[in-house]
Amino acid sequence: MNKSPKEIALEKAILKMLPEGRLPQLASMLFEDEELHALQEYANEVSIKRLGYNDHGPVHMRKVVLNAMTVAGLLRGAGIRLSLESEEIGTWEDSWIALMLAGMMHDVGMTVTRSDHEIFSIELCRPLLDRFLAAQFPDDARRRVVLRSLVMECIGGHMGGIDIHSLEAGILLVADGCDMEKGRARIPLKIATQAKIGDIHKYSSSAVERIEITAGEQRPVRITVHMSSSVGFFQVEEVLFPKLAHSPIRHLVELHAGILGEPMKVYQ
């Protein structure tokens, strides 16, 4: 399995922030799974070479996991319990397991098509998901059922096209929307193609210098988008903000965006 330096760096960052227990074990299993990595790589090839979109492969999916873990950690630090824990269905660790599984598989449907790719992701990830859950919880059928269903809600809802209700699915929706820094459009911008639908995603993403996910002043989570030019507002206003507005964690997040050196625009 060949991994890029960026993939390796993200894996190290994810493992570093995980507490001891089942989570690091699961992360290592996911990172070293040949079939999952092949799906992620092919999703990226279809997205970039065939469709002209941004990165939807191994780097993006790891970045979404890192974003999701960061948001979940900030909420936990603020004393906010996610849906499994607050509803007394599972533990905070169960929620993080679901987020990690969903983050690593949410875009594998790009191997088929862009349209409704989240539904294809659910179909393609089902055998892998069952395999991972069976390895972690061989004697706990109920836990496998709960986590499988939650992962599918997270994946199915990550485009904001269907109603989602758990905080976990809301976190993944926002975590996905936050991966829009300029590095994500680096390869598509190098490929010379005629103008096509989807070009605005790579050009607007190239204007986003960095995104910070930190503790907020008024709310537990603050997302700050730093841009080099105004075209980056497309990513904020047409991609990230609609996802945040549709997310069950919207009341827990502040969104700030602006061009470097200019005052920030506050969205909520």
mmCIF file of C-alpha atoms in Angstrom:
data_model
loop_
_atom_site.group_PDB
_atom_site.id
_atom_site.type_symbol
_atom_site.label_atom_id
_atom_site.label_comp_id
_atom_site.label_asym_id
_atom_site.label_seq_id
_atom_site.Cartn_x
_atom_site.Cartn_y
_atom_site.Cartn_z
ATOM 1 C CA MET A 1 0.000 0.000 0.000
ATOM 2 C CA ASN A 2 1.523 3.280 -1.131
ATOM 3 C CA LYS A 3 0.646 6.330 0.973
ATOM 4 C CA SER A 4 1.424 9.966 0.353
ATOM 5 C CA PRO A 5 3.333 11.993 2.959
ATOM 6 C CA LYS A 6 0.113 13.942 3.596
ATOM 7 C CA GLU A 7 -1.813 10.742 4.367
ATOM 8 C CA ILE A 8 0.877 9.601 6.785
ATOM 9 C CA ALA A 9 0.995 12.977 8.512
ATOM 10 C CA LEU A 10 -2.784 13.022 8.957
ATOM 11 C CA GLU A 11 -2.784 9.489 10.357
ATOM 12 C CA LYS A 12 -0.175 10.493 12.925
ATOM 13 C CA ALA A 13 -2.220 13.583 13.851
ATOM 14 C CA ILE A 14 -5.375 11.500 14.305
ATOM 15 C CA LEU A 15 -3.641 8.858 16.430
ATOM 16 C CA LYS A 16 -2.026 11.551 18.561
ATOM 17 C CA MET A 17 -5.366 13.034 19.582
ATOM 18 C CA LEU A 18 -7.100 9.736 20.379
ATOM 19 C CA PRO A 19 -7.340 8.571 23.999
ATOM 20 C CA GLU A 20 -6.164 5.093 24.932
ATOM 21 C CA GLY A 21 -8.533 2.221 24.316
ATOM 22 C CA ARG A 22 -10.428 0.936 21.332
ATOM 23 C CA LEU A 23 -10.132 4.065 19.164
ATOM 24 C CA PRO A 24 -6.413 3.854 18.303
ATOM 25 C CA GLN A 25 -6.823 0.149 17.552
ATOM 26 C CA LEU A 26 -9.684 0.849 15.163
ATOM 27 C CA ALA A 27 -7.838 3.748 13.543
ATOM 28 C CA SER A 28 -4.818 1.562 12.828
ATOM 29 C CA MET A 29 -7.057 -1.125 11.369
ATOM 30 C CA LEU A 30 -8.727 1.381 9.045
ATOM 31 C CA PHE A 31 -5.451 2.983 7.998
ATOM 32 C CA GLU A 32 -3.932 -0.359 6.995
ATOM 33 C CA ASP A 33 -6.944 -1.923 5.250
ATOM 34 C CA GLU A 34 -6.071 -2.621 1.603
ATOM 35 C CA GLU A 35 -9.644 -2.724 0.304
ATOM 36 C CA LEU A 36 -10.666 0.520 1.983
ATOM 37 C CA HIS A 37 -7.559 2.283 0.717
ATOM 38 C CA ALA A 38 -8.204 1.018 -2.821
ATOM 39 C CA LEU A 39 -11.742 2.415 -2.685
ATOM 40 C CA GLN A 40 -10.462 5.759 -1.437
ATOM 41 C CA GLU A 41 -7.812 5.975 -4.158
ATOM 42 C CA TYR A 42 -10.236 5.106 -6.939
ATOM 43 C CA ALA A 43 -12.765 7.625 -5.588
ATOM 44 C CA ASN A 44 -10.069 10.253 -5.938
ATOM 45 C CA GLU A 45 -9.182 9.202 -9.478
ATOM 46 C CA VAL A 46 -12.809 9.424 -10.582
ATOM 47 C CA SER A 47 -13.350 12.725 -8.785
ATOM 48 C CA ILE A 48 -10.260 14.467 -10.150
ATOM 49 C CA LYS A 49 -9.470 12.891 -13.525
ATOM 50 C CA ARG A 50 -12.943 12.059 -14.781
ATOM 51 C CA LEU A 51 -15.129 14.683 -13.133
ATOM 52 C CA GLY A 52 -12.735 17.563 -12.472
ATOM 53 C CA TYR A 53 -13.685 17.947 -8.817
ATOM 54 C CA ASN A 54 -11.528 18.422 -5.735
ATOM 55 C CA ASP A 55 -9.842 15.680 -3.742
ATOM 56 C CA HIS A 56 -12.282 13.047 -2.486
ATOM 57 C CA GLY A 57 -9.701 10.394 -1.662
ATOM 58 C CA PRO A 58 -7.490 9.125 1.164
ATOM 59 C CA VAL A 59 -6.232 12.558 2.202
ATOM 60 C CA HIS A 60 -9.682 14.147 2.236
ATOM 61 C CA MET A 61 -11.262 11.311 4.202
ATOM 62 C CA ARG A 62 -8.495 11.412 6.793
ATOM 63 C CA LYS A 63 -8.846 15.183 7.044
ATOM 64 C CA VAL A 64 -12.582 14.774 7.670
ATOM 65 C CA VAL A 65 -11.840 12.282 10.454
ATOM 66 C CA LEU A 66 -9.391 14.752 12.005
ATOM 67 C CA ASN A 67 -11.949 17.570 11.747
ATOM 68 C CA ALA A 68 -14.673 15.385 13.253
ATOM 69 C CA MET A 69 -12.452 14.307 16.154
ATOM 70 C CA THR A 70 -11.522 17.954 16.774
ATOM 71 C CA VAL A 71 -15.152 19.099 16.877
ATOM 72 C CA ALA A 72 -16.203 16.124 19.013
ATOM 73 C CA GLY A 73 -13.340 16.831 21.420
ATOM 74 C CA LEU A 74 -14.314 20.491 21.779
ATOM 75 C CA LEU A 75 -17.924 19.552 22.475
ATOM 76 C CA ARG A 76 -16.897 16.945 25.027
ATOM 77 C CA GLY A 77 -14.599 19.487 26.673
ATOM 78 C CA ALA A 78 -17.562 21.849 26.930
ATOM 79 C CA GLY A 79 -19.596 19.177 28.721
ATOM 80 C CA ILE A 80 -21.886 18.442 25.779
ATOM 81 C CA ARG A 81 -22.840 14.798 25.366
ATOM 82 C CA LEU A 82 -23.444 13.482 21.872
ATOM 83 C CA SER A 83 -26.652 11.713 20.961
ATOM 84 C CA LEU A 84 -25.732 8.118 21.865
ATOM 85 C CA GLU A 85 -24.596 9.163 25.312
ATOM 86 C CA SER A 86 -27.363 11.693 26.029
ATOM 87 C CA GLU A 87 -30.024 9.204 24.931
ATOM 88 C CA GLU A 88 -28.358 6.462 27.036
ATOM 89 C CA ILE A 89 -27.874 4.268 23.975
ATOM 90 C CA GLY A 90 -24.078 4.167 24.020
ATOM 91 C CA THR A 91 -20.932 5.899 25.212
ATOM 92 C CA TRP A 92 -18.906 8.860 23.950
ATOM 93 C CA GLU A 93 -16.392 6.310 22.649
ATOM 94 C CA ASP A 94 -19.131 4.667 20.571
ATOM 95 C CA SER A 95 -19.900 8.043 19.025
ATOM 96 C CA TRP A 96 -16.255 8.630 18.161
ATOM 97 C CA ILE A 97 -16.025 5.148 16.643
ATOM 98 C CA ALA A 98 -18.996 5.933 14.410
ATOM 99 C CA LEU A 99 -17.455 9.263 13.376
ATOM 100 C CA MET A 100 -14.156 7.614 12.514
ATOM 101 C CA LEU A 101 -15.799 4.872 10.453
ATOM 102 C CA ALA A 102 -18.055 7.325 8.638
ATOM 103 C CA GLY A 103 -15.240 9.781 7.984
ATOM 104 C CA MET A 104 -13.061 7.101 6.442
ATOM 105 C CA MET A 105 -15.823 5.824 4.138
ATOM 106 C CA HIS A 106 -18.206 8.708 3.419
ATOM 107 C CA ASP A 107 -16.951 9.458 -0.107
ATOM 108 C CA VAL A 108 -16.223 5.969 -1.467
ATOM 109 C CA GLY A 109 -19.391 6.337 -3.556
ATOM 110 C CA MET A 110 -17.460 8.743 -5.767
ATOM 111 C CA THR A 111 -16.097 5.579 -7.375
ATOM 112 C CA VAL A 112 -19.523 5.304 -9.030
ATOM 113 C CA THR A 113 -20.764 8.858 -9.607
ATOM 114 C CA ARG A 114 -20.978 12.308 -8.053
ATOM 115 C CA SER A 115 -24.775 12.425 -8.084
ATOM 116 C CA ASP A 116 -26.127 10.780 -4.913
ATOM 117 C CA HIS A 117 -22.656 9.462 -4.165
ATOM 118 C CA GLU A 118 -23.491 9.344 -0.461
ATOM 119 C CA ILE A 119 -26.060 6.611 -1.168
ATOM 120 C CA PHE A 120 -23.521 4.634 -3.179
ATOM 121 C CA SER A 121 -21.071 5.107 -0.309
ATOM 122 C CA ILE A 122 -23.511 3.380 2.043
ATOM 123 C CA GLU A 123 -23.880 0.460 -0.364
ATOM 124 C CA LEU A 124 -20.153 0.073 -0.977
ATOM 125 C CA CYS A 125 -19.088 0.450 2.642
ATOM 126 C CA ARG A 126 -21.593 -2.031 4.100
ATOM 127 C CA PRO A 127 -19.389 -5.166 3.846
ATOM 128 C CA LEU A 128 -16.344 -3.267 5.129
ATOM 129 C CA LEU A 129 -18.344 -1.731 7.947
ATOM 130 C CA ASP A 130 -19.666 -5.128 9.005
ATOM 131 C CA ARG A 131 -16.132 -6.519 8.958
ATOM 132 C CA PHE A 132 -14.718 -3.702 11.088
ATOM 133 C CA LEU A 133 -17.566 -3.814 13.591
ATOM 134 C CA ALA A 134 -17.372 -7.613 13.878
ATOM 135 C CA ALA A 135 -13.670 -7.343 14.657
ATOM 136 C CA GLN A 136 -14.273 -4.750 17.389
ATOM 137 C CA PHE A 137 -17.493 -6.148 18.878
ATOM 138 C CA PRO A 138 -17.690 -9.885 18.051
ATOM 139 C CA ASP A 139 -20.046 -10.661 20.934
ATOM 140 C CA ASP A 140 -22.196 -7.506 20.986
ATOM 141 C CA ALA A 141 -24.824 -7.636 18.233
ATOM 142 C CA ARG A 142 -26.792 -4.697 19.625
ATOM 143 C CA ARG A 143 -23.747 -2.443 19.593
ATOM 144 C CA ARG A 144 -22.996 -3.433 16.010
ATOM 145 C CA VAL A 145 -26.574 -2.600 14.993
ATOM 146 C CA VAL A 146 -26.506 0.804 16.691
ATOM 147 C CA LEU A 147 -23.133 1.800 15.278
ATOM 148 C CA ARG A 148 -23.923 0.538 11.781
ATOM 149 C CA SER A 149 -27.090 2.607 11.700
ATOM 150 C CA LEU A 150 -25.362 5.712 13.051
ATOM 151 C CA VAL A 151 -22.509 5.418 10.541
ATOM 152 C CA MET A 152 -25.038 5.173 7.735
ATOM 153 C CA GLU A 153 -26.848 8.276 8.991
ATOM 154 C CA CYS A 154 -23.522 10.134 9.053
ATOM 155 C CA ILE A 155 -22.618 9.023 5.527
ATOM 156 C CA GLY A 156 -26.086 9.493 4.052
ATOM 157 C CA GLY A 157 -26.384 12.974 5.525
ATOM 158 C CA HIS A 158 -22.928 14.360 4.752
ATOM 159 C CA MET A 159 -24.125 16.327 1.699
ATOM 160 C CA GLY A 160 -27.014 17.952 3.559
ATOM 161 C CA GLY A 161 -29.530 16.431 1.178
ATOM 162 C CA ILE A 162 -31.534 14.519 3.779
ATOM 163 C CA ASP A 163 -32.655 15.371 7.294
ATOM 164 C CA ILE A 164 -30.327 14.101 9.985
ATOM 165 C CA HIS A 165 -31.045 14.182 13.691
ATOM 166 C CA SER A 166 -28.044 12.952 15.683
ATOM 167 C CA LEU A 167 -25.289 15.279 16.820
ATOM 168 C CA GLU A 168 -22.834 12.725 15.450
ATOM 169 C CA ALA A 169 -24.196 13.053 11.911
ATOM 170 C CA GLY A 170 -24.203 16.821 12.369
ATOM 171 C CA ILE A 171 -20.521 16.740 13.275
ATOM 172 C CA LEU A 172 -19.583 14.747 10.182
ATOM 173 C CA LEU A 173 -21.583 17.098 7.960
ATOM 174 C CA VAL A 174 -19.631 20.089 9.299
ATOM 175 C CA ALA A 175 -16.301 18.226 9.339
ATOM 176 C CA ASP A 176 -16.705 17.437 5.652
ATOM 177 C CA GLY A 177 -17.591 21.037 4.829
ATOM 178 C CA CYS A 178 -14.474 22.283 6.623
ATOM 179 C CA ASP A 179 -12.086 20.503 4.273
ATOM 180 C CA MET A 180 -11.815 23.208 1.650
ATOM 181 C CA GLU A 181 -8.288 24.570 2.004
ATOM 182 C CA LYS A 182 -6.299 25.314 -1.153
ATOM 183 C CA GLY A 183 -4.295 22.077 -0.981
ATOM 184 C CA ARG A 184 -7.443 20.133 -1.777
ATOM 185 C CA ALA A 185 -7.587 21.744 -5.236
ATOM 186 C CA ARG A 186 -3.856 21.465 -5.985
ATOM 187 C CA ILE A 187 -4.045 18.482 -8.363
ATOM 188 C CA PRO A 188 -7.263 19.476 -10.217
ATOM 189 C CA LEU A 189 -5.778 22.918 -10.920
ATOM 190 C CA LYS A 190 -2.729 21.326 -12.535
ATOM 191 C CA ILE A 191 -4.847 19.318 -14.975
ATOM 192 C CA ALA A 192 -5.627 21.366 -18.072
ATOM 193 C CA THR A 193 -9.251 20.855 -19.067
ATOM 194 C CA GLN A 194 -11.986 22.757 -20.818
ATOM 195 C CA ALA A 195 -14.400 24.674 -18.608
ATOM 196 C CA LYS A 196 -16.950 22.372 -17.007
ATOM 197 C CA ILE A 197 -19.462 22.132 -14.195
ATOM 198 C CA GLY A 198 -17.567 21.831 -10.920
ATOM 199 C CA ASP A 199 -14.708 24.180 -11.845
ATOM 200 C CA ILE A 200 -15.879 26.754 -9.292
ATOM 201 C CA HIS A 201 -15.125 24.249 -6.530
ATOM 202 C CA LYS A 202 -11.442 23.970 -7.383
ATOM 203 C CA TYR A 203 -10.944 27.680 -8.065
ATOM 204 C CA SER A 204 -12.765 28.843 -4.950
ATOM 205 C CA SER A 205 -11.043 26.230 -2.812
ATOM 206 C CA SER A 206 -7.655 27.481 -4.045
ATOM 207 C CA ALA A 207 -8.449 30.856 -2.404
ATOM 208 C CA VAL A 208 -8.945 29.330 1.059
ATOM 209 C CA GLU A 209 -5.596 29.620 2.833
ATOM 210 C CA ARG A 210 -6.457 27.819 6.052
ATOM 211 C CA ILE A 211 -9.318 26.806 8.319
ATOM 212 C CA GLU A 212 -9.064 26.746 12.087
ATOM 213 C CA ILE A 213 -11.377 24.752 14.358
ATOM 214 C CA THR A 214 -11.020 26.050 17.892
ATOM 215 C CA ALA A 215 -13.022 26.753 21.028
ATOM 216 C CA GLY A 216 -15.492 29.570 20.431
ATOM 217 C CA GLU A 217 -16.177 32.671 22.453
ATOM 218 C CA GLN A 218 -19.969 32.459 22.483
ATOM 219 C CA ARG A 219 -20.353 28.798 21.506
ATOM 220 C CA PRO A 220 -18.277 25.664 22.124
ATOM 221 C CA VAL A 221 -16.834 25.520 18.584
ATOM 222 C CA ARG A 222 -15.482 28.256 16.329
ATOM 223 C CA ILE A 223 -14.664 27.736 12.644
ATOM 224 C CA THR A 224 -12.464 30.468 11.150
ATOM 225 C CA VAL A 225 -11.880 30.583 7.383
ATOM 226 C CA HIS A 226 -8.909 32.644 6.160
ATOM 227 C CA MET A 227 -8.954 33.489 2.433
ATOM 228 C CA SER A 228 -6.598 35.132 -0.042
ATOM 229 C CA SER A 229 -9.380 36.492 -2.296
ATOM 230 C CA SER A 230 -13.128 36.947 -2.414
ATOM 231 C CA VAL A 231 -13.702 33.897 -4.647
ATOM 232 C CA GLY A 232 -13.207 31.851 -1.493
ATOM 233 C CA PHE A 233 -16.575 33.095 -0.244
ATOM 234 C CA PHE A 234 -18.168 30.619 -2.669
ATOM 235 C CA GLN A 235 -16.815 27.756 -0.573
ATOM 236 C CA VAL A 236 -18.042 29.402 2.630
ATOM 237 C CA GLU A 237 -21.483 30.494 1.449
ATOM 238 C CA GLU A 238 -22.357 27.707 -1.000
ATOM 239 C CA VAL A 239 -20.664 24.720 0.640
ATOM 240 C CA LEU A 240 -19.830 25.171 4.321
ATOM 241 C CA PHE A 241 -22.587 27.480 5.554
ATOM 242 C CA PRO A 242 -25.477 25.454 4.031
ATOM 243 C CA LYS A 243 -24.049 22.330 5.643
ATOM 244 C CA LEU A 244 -23.717 24.089 8.980
ATOM 245 C CA ALA A 245 -27.248 25.496 8.697
ATOM 246 C CA HIS A 246 -28.582 21.972 8.076
ATOM 247 C CA SER A 247 -26.579 20.399 10.900
ATOM 248 C CA PRO A 248 -27.980 19.461 14.317
ATOM 249 C CA ILE A 249 -24.871 21.080 15.852
ATOM 250 C CA ARG A 250 -25.473 24.487 14.198
ATOM 251 C CA HIS A 251 -26.394 26.090 17.537
ATOM 252 C CA LEU A 252 -23.035 25.007 18.962
ATOM 253 C CA VAL A 253 -20.809 26.518 16.252
ATOM 254 C CA GLU A 254 -19.613 30.027 15.374
ATOM 255 C CA LEU A 255 -18.551 30.651 11.761
ATOM 256 C CA HIS A 256 -16.155 33.471 10.875
ATOM 257 C CA ALA A 257 -14.675 34.080 7.413
ATOM 258 C CA GLY A 258 -12.694 36.800 5.717
ATOM 259 C CA ILE A 259 -9.847 37.833 3.450
ATOM 260 C CA LEU A 260 -6.453 38.032 5.113
ATOM 261 C CA GLY A 261 -5.879 41.511 6.512
ATOM 262 C CA GLU A 262 -9.562 42.465 6.384
ATOM 263 C CA PRO A 263 -12.322 42.265 9.040
ATOM 264 C CA MET A 264 -13.969 38.891 9.473
ATOM 265 C CA LYS A 265 -17.567 38.297 8.459
ATOM 266 C CA VAL A 266 -19.554 36.523 11.161
ATOM 267 C CA TYR A 267 -22.208 34.135 9.865
ATOM 268 C CA GLN A 268 -23.620 32.989 13.212
#
